[in-house]
Coordinates of C-alpha atoms and ligand atoms in Angstrom, one line a residue:
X1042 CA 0.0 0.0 0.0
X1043 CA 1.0 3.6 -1.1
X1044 CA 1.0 6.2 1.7
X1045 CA 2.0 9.6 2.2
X1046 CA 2.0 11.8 5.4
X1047 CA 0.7 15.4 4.8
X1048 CA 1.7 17.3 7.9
X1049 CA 1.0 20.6 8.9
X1050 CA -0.1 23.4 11.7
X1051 CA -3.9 23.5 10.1
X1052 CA -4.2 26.3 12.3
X1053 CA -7.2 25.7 11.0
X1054 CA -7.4 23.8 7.5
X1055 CA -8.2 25.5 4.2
X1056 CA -9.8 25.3 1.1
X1057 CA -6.3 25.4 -0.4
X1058 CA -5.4 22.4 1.8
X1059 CA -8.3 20.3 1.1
X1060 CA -7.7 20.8 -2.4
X1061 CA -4.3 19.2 -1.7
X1062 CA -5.8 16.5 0.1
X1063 CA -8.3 15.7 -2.6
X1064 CA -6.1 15.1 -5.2
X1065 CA -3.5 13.4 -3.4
X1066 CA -5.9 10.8 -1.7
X1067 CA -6.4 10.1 -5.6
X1068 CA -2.7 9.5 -6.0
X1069 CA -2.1 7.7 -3.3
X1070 CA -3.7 4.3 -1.3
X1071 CA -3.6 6.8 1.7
X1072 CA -3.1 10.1 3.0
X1073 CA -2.2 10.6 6.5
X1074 CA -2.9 14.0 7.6
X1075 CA -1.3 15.1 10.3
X1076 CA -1.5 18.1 12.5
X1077 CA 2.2 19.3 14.5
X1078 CA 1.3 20.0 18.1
X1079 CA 4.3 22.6 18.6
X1080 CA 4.9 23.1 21.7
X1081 CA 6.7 26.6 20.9
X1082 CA 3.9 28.6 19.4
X1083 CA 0.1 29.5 20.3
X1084 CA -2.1 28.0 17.9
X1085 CA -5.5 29.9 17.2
X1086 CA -6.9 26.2 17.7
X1087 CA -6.3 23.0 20.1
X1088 CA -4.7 20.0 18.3
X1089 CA -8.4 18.6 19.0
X1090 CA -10.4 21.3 17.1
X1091 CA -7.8 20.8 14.3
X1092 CA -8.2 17.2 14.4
X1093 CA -11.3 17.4 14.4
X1094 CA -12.2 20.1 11.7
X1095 CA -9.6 17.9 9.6
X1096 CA -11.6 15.0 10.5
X1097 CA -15.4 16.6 9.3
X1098 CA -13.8 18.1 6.4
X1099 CA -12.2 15.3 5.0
X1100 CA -15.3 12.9 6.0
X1101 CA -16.3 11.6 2.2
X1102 CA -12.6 10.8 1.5
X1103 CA -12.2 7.0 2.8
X1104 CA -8.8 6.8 2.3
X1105 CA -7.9 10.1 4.3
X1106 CA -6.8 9.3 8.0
X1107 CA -6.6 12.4 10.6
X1108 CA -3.5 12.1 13.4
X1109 CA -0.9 14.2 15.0
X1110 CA 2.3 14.4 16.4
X1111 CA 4.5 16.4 18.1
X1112 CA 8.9 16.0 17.7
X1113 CA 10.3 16.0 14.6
X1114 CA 8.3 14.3 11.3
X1115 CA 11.4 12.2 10.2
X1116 CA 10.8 10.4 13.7
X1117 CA 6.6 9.9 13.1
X1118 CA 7.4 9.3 9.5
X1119 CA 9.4 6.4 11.1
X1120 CA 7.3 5.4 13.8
X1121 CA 4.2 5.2 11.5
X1122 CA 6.8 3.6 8.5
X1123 CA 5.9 5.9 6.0
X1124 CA 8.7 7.5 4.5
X1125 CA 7.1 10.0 2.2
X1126 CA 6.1 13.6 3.1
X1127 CA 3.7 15.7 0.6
X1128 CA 3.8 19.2 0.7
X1129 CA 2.0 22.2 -1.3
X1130 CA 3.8 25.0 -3.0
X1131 CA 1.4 28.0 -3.5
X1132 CA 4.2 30.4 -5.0
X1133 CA 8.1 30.9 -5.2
X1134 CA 8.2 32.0 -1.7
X1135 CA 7.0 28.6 -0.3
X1136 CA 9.9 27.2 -2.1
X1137 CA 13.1 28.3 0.1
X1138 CA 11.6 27.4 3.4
X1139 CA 10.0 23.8 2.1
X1140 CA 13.5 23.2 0.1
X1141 CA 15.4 23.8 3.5
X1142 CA 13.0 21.3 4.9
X1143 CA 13.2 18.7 2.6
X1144 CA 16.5 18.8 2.3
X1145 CA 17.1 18.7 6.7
X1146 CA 14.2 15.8 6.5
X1147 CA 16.6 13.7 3.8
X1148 CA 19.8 14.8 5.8
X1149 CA 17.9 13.6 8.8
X1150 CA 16.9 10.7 8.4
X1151 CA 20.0 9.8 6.3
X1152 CA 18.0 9.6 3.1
X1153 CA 15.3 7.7 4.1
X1154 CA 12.6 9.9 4.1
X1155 CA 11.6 12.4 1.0
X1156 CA 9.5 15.1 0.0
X1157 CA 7.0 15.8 -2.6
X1158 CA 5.8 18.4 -3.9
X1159 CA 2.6 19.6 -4.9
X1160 CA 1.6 23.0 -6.6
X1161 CA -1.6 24.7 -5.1
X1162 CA -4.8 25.0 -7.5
X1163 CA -4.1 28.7 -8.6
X1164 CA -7.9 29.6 -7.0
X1165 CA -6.2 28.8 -4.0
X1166 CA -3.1 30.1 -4.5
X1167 CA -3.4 32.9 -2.4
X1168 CA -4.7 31.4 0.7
X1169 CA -3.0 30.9 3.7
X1170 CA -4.2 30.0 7.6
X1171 CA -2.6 33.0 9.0
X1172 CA -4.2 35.3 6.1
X1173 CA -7.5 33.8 7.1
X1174 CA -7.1 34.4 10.8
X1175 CA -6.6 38.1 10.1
X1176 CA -9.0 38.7 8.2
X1177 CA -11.3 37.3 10.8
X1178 CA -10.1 38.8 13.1
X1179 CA -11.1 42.0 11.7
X1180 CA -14.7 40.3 11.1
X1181 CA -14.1 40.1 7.0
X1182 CA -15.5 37.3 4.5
X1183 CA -13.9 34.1 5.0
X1184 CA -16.4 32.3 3.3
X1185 CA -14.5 31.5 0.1
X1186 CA -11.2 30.5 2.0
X1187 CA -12.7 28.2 4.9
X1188 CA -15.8 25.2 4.5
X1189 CA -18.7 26.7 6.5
X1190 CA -17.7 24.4 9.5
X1191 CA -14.6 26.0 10.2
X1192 CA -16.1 29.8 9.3
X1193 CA -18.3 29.1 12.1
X1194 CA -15.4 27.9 14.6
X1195 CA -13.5 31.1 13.7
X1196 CA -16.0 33.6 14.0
X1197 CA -16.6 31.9 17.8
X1198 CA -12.9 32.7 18.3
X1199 CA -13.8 36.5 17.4
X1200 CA -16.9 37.1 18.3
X1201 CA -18.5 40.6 17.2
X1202 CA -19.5 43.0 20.6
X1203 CA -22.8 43.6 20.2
Ligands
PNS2374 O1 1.6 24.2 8.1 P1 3.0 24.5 8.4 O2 3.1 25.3 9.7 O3 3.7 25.2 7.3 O4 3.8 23.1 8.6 C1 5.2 23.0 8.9 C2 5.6 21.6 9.3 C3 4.7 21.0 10.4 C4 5.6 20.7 8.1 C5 7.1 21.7 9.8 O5 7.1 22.8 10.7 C6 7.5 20.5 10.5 O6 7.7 19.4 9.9 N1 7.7 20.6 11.9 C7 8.1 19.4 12.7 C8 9.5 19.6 13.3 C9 10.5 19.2 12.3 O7 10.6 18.0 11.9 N2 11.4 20.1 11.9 C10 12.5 19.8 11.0 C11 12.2 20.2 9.6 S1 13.4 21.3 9.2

């Protein structure tokens, strides 16, 4: 069986991810998404919303499995024996920091591990967690970035005063 881990902060997931999701899980035998719990910054959402907004989102895709993990991804790429890593490229300036990362992962685990690349739908090409999260913060339309699930669990995270 073909697997690859998609891992990520979803903080929370997109409609640019999901479109990376979609078409890999019809690459692939399986798609393990996975959500980093790091310890070192402070997500909008818990792991568990993520997981779970991952989880609803991602619901009519049978061969798309929701997880996390926390440490480096060589080590749960290992642990979970599944030694490929998928990652999507919106635009030139995803490409530096996901080359440095691919190339540390293959250093890492001594070659074991890889990366692949995918490029972002161009509709979604533009889209980006944090990008969302600012916008909603400042109560703007979401609605073509986000599924209506997670709209609704951002807009509880900044609620209007009435
Ligand atoms: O959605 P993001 O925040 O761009 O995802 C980044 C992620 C989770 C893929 C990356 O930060 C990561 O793999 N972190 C785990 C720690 C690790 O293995 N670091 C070494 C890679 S240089």
């Amino acid at each position: 069986m073909k697997s690859a881990i998609y891992p990520g902060s979803f903080d929370p997931v997109t409609y640019g991810h999901l479109d990376i999701i979609k078409r890999a899980s019809e690459m692939f035998d399986e798609i393990i998404v996975s959500v980093l719990d790091n310890k070192n910054k402070t997500p909008l959402f818990s792991v568990d919303e993520r997981v779970k907004m991952l989880e609803e989102t991602t619901k009519d895709l049978t061969n798309v499995k929701i997880d996390s993990f926390s440490g480096l991804l060589v080590d749960y790429a290992h642990s979970i024996n599944v030694p490929i890593i998928l990652r999507g490229l919106r635009a030139i300036t995803d490409f530096e920091y996901e080359l440095q990362n691919a190339q540390n992962n293959r250093i890492l685990s001594e070659g074991s591990v890889d990366t692949l690349f995918m490029t972002t739908s161009l509709e979604y090409a533009y889209l980006s967690s944090s990008g969302v999260k600012e916008i909603a913060a400042f109560h703007g339309n979401i609605s073509k970035c986000v599924p209506p699930l997670v709209e609704a669990a951002i807009r509880q995270k900044f609620p209007k005063e009435s």
